Amino acid sequence: MKAAEDFEDAPLKISKRPRIHDSRHSHASMMIAGDMNLYELANRLGHESIITTTKTYGHLVPDAHFRAAAMVETALTNSIAS
């Protein structure tokens, strides 16, 4: 096995050329990072079903449960205060 020092002067090599589909995934990831919801993203990407979008990109929205819980808490707090 080579030591890390052996690779310090090695030129950067990209083994695979990026595909158009890779750009699509990057775009979708950026939209999610910018707070686009999965329903809007599914429409933007032309997915027939939001299930496709959720299966492919759902892991990029790990805090969705916490945000949903906060929305419910706010709604309940406001309805009790009224």
PDB file of C-alpha atoms in Angstrom:
ATOM      1  CA  MET A   1       0.000   0.000   0.000  1.00  0.00           C
ATOM      2  CA  LYS A   2       1.327   3.438  -0.898  1.00  0.00           C
ATOM      3  CA  ALA A   3       1.847   6.132   1.680  1.00  0.00           C
ATOM      4  CA  ALA A   4      -0.038   9.426   1.430  1.00  0.00           C
ATOM      5  CA  GLU A   5       3.246  11.181   0.639  1.00  0.00           C
ATOM      6  CA  ASP A   6       3.516   9.181  -2.598  1.00  0.00           C
ATOM      7  CA  PHE A   7       0.378  10.869  -3.931  1.00  0.00           C
ATOM      8  CA  GLU A   8       1.238  14.468  -3.064  1.00  0.00           C
ATOM      9  CA  ASP A   9       2.809  15.228  -6.457  1.00  0.00           C
ATOM     10  CA  ALA A  10       0.417  13.074  -8.505  1.00  0.00           C
ATOM     11  CA  PRO A  11      -1.726  15.027 -10.989  1.00  0.00           C
ATOM     12  CA  LEU A  12      -5.463  15.104 -10.344  1.00  0.00           C
ATOM     13  CA  LYS A  13      -7.146  12.481 -12.489  1.00  0.00           C
ATOM     14  CA  ILE A  14     -10.861  12.246 -13.113  1.00  0.00           C
ATOM     15  CA  SER A  15     -11.747   8.700 -14.003  1.00  0.00           C
ATOM     16  CA  LYS A  16     -15.233   9.427 -15.340  1.00  0.00           C
ATOM     17  CA  ARG A  17     -16.565  12.293 -17.365  1.00  0.00           C
ATOM     18  CA  PRO A  18     -19.627  14.012 -15.808  1.00  0.00           C
ATOM     19  CA  ARG A  19     -22.889  13.214 -17.583  1.00  0.00           C
ATOM     20  CA  ILE A  20     -25.852  15.518 -18.264  1.00  0.00           C
ATOM     21  CA  HIS A  21     -27.817  13.496 -15.718  1.00  0.00           C
ATOM     22  CA  ASP A  22     -25.194  14.392 -13.086  1.00  0.00           C
ATOM     23  CA  SER A  23     -25.973  18.065 -13.719  1.00  0.00           C
ATOM     24  CA  ARG A  24     -29.673  17.297 -13.226  1.00  0.00           C
ATOM     25  CA  HIS A  25     -28.944  15.732  -9.825  1.00  0.00           C
ATOM     26  CA  SER A  26     -26.761  18.681  -8.841  1.00  0.00           C
ATOM     27  CA  HIS A  27     -29.510  21.085  -9.871  1.00  0.00           C
ATOM     28  CA  ALA A  28     -32.114  19.175  -7.842  1.00  0.00           C
ATOM     29  CA  SER A  29     -29.806  19.167  -4.814  1.00  0.00           C
ATOM     30  CA  MET A  30     -29.315  22.925  -5.083  1.00  0.00           C
ATOM     31  CA  MET A  31     -33.075  23.493  -5.333  1.00  0.00           C
ATOM     32  CA  ILE A  32     -33.637  21.455  -2.161  1.00  0.00           C
ATOM     33  CA  ALA A  33     -30.832  23.332  -0.388  1.00  0.00           C
ATOM     34  CA  GLY A  34     -32.634  26.537  -1.418  1.00  0.00           C
ATOM     35  CA  ASP A  35     -35.808  25.300   0.365  1.00  0.00           C
ATOM     36  CA  MET A  36     -37.750  24.113  -2.685  1.00  0.00           C
ATOM     37  CA  ASN A  37     -40.173  21.463  -1.501  1.00  0.00           C
ATOM     38  CA  LEU A  38     -40.278  18.023  -3.104  1.00  0.00           C
ATOM     39  CA  TYR A  39     -43.667  18.629  -4.733  1.00  0.00           C
ATOM     40  CA  GLU A  40     -42.336  21.702  -6.563  1.00  0.00           C
ATOM     41  CA  LEU A  41     -39.161  19.833  -7.454  1.00  0.00           C
ATOM     42  CA  ALA A  42     -41.122  16.878  -8.852  1.00  0.00           C
ATOM     43  CA  ASN A  43     -43.003  19.255 -11.127  1.00  0.00           C
ATOM     44  CA  ARG A  44     -39.823  21.055 -12.153  1.00  0.00           C
ATOM     45  CA  LEU A  45     -38.060  17.798 -13.018  1.00  0.00           C
ATOM     46  CA  GLY A  46     -41.101  16.421 -14.824  1.00  0.00           C
ATOM     47  CA  HIS A  47     -41.501  13.408 -12.582  1.00  0.00           C
ATOM     48  CA  GLU A  48     -44.816  11.645 -13.121  1.00  0.00           C
ATOM     49  CA  SER A  49     -45.076  10.926  -9.400  1.00  0.00           C
ATOM     50  CA  ILE A  50     -43.699  12.629  -6.305  1.00  0.00           C
ATOM     51  CA  ILE A  51     -42.748   9.138  -5.126  1.00  0.00           C
ATOM     52  CA  THR A  52     -39.911   9.136  -7.676  1.00  0.00           C
ATOM     53  CA  THR A  53     -38.675  12.462  -6.341  1.00  0.00           C
ATOM     54  CA  THR A  54     -38.959  11.353  -2.726  1.00  0.00           C
ATOM     55  CA  LYS A  55     -37.084   8.100  -3.339  1.00  0.00           C
ATOM     56  CA  THR A  56     -34.322   9.878  -5.239  1.00  0.00           C
ATOM     57  CA  TYR A  57     -33.902  13.081  -3.239  1.00  0.00           C
ATOM     58  CA  GLY A  58     -35.702  12.519   0.074  1.00  0.00           C
ATOM     59  CA  HIS A  59     -32.424  11.885   1.891  1.00  0.00           C
ATOM     60  CA  LEU A  60     -31.464  15.501   1.176  1.00  0.00           C
ATOM     61  CA  VAL A  61     -34.318  16.739   3.393  1.00  0.00           C
ATOM     62  CA  PRO A  62     -33.364  15.141   6.739  1.00  0.00           C
ATOM     63  CA  ASP A  63     -34.882  17.915   8.829  1.00  0.00           C
ATOM     64  CA  ALA A  64     -38.309  17.668   7.168  1.00  0.00           C
ATOM     65  CA  HIS A  65     -39.800  15.866  10.172  1.00  0.00           C
ATOM     66  CA  PHE A  66     -38.544  18.554  12.538  1.00  0.00           C
ATOM     67  CA  ARG A  67     -39.911  21.345  10.341  1.00  0.00           C
ATOM     68  CA  ALA A  68     -43.276  19.602  10.098  1.00  0.00           C
ATOM     69  CA  ALA A  69     -43.395  19.149  13.862  1.00  0.00           C
ATOM     70  CA  ALA A  70     -42.591  22.844  14.347  1.00  0.00           C
ATOM     71  CA  MET A  71     -45.419  23.814  11.964  1.00  0.00           C
ATOM     72  CA  VAL A  72     -47.898  21.666  13.883  1.00  0.00           C
ATOM     73  CA  GLU A  73     -46.691  23.092  17.183  1.00  0.00           C
ATOM     74  CA  THR A  74     -47.128  26.644  15.885  1.00  0.00           C
ATOM     75  CA  ALA A  75     -50.609  25.885  14.546  1.00  0.00           C
ATOM     76  CA  LEU A  76     -51.693  24.283  17.821  1.00  0.00           C
ATOM     77  CA  THR A  77     -50.195  27.073  19.924  1.00  0.00           C
ATOM     78  CA  ASN A  78     -51.958  29.717  17.819  1.00  0.00           C
ATOM     79  CA  SER A  79     -55.297  27.899  17.964  1.00  0.00           C
ATOM     80  CA  ILE A  80     -55.074  27.511  21.754  1.00  0.00           C
ATOM     81  CA  ALA A  81     -54.135  31.180  22.194  1.00  0.00           C
ATOM     82  CA  SER A  82     -57.108  32.307  20.087  1.00  0.00           C
TER      83      SER A  82
END
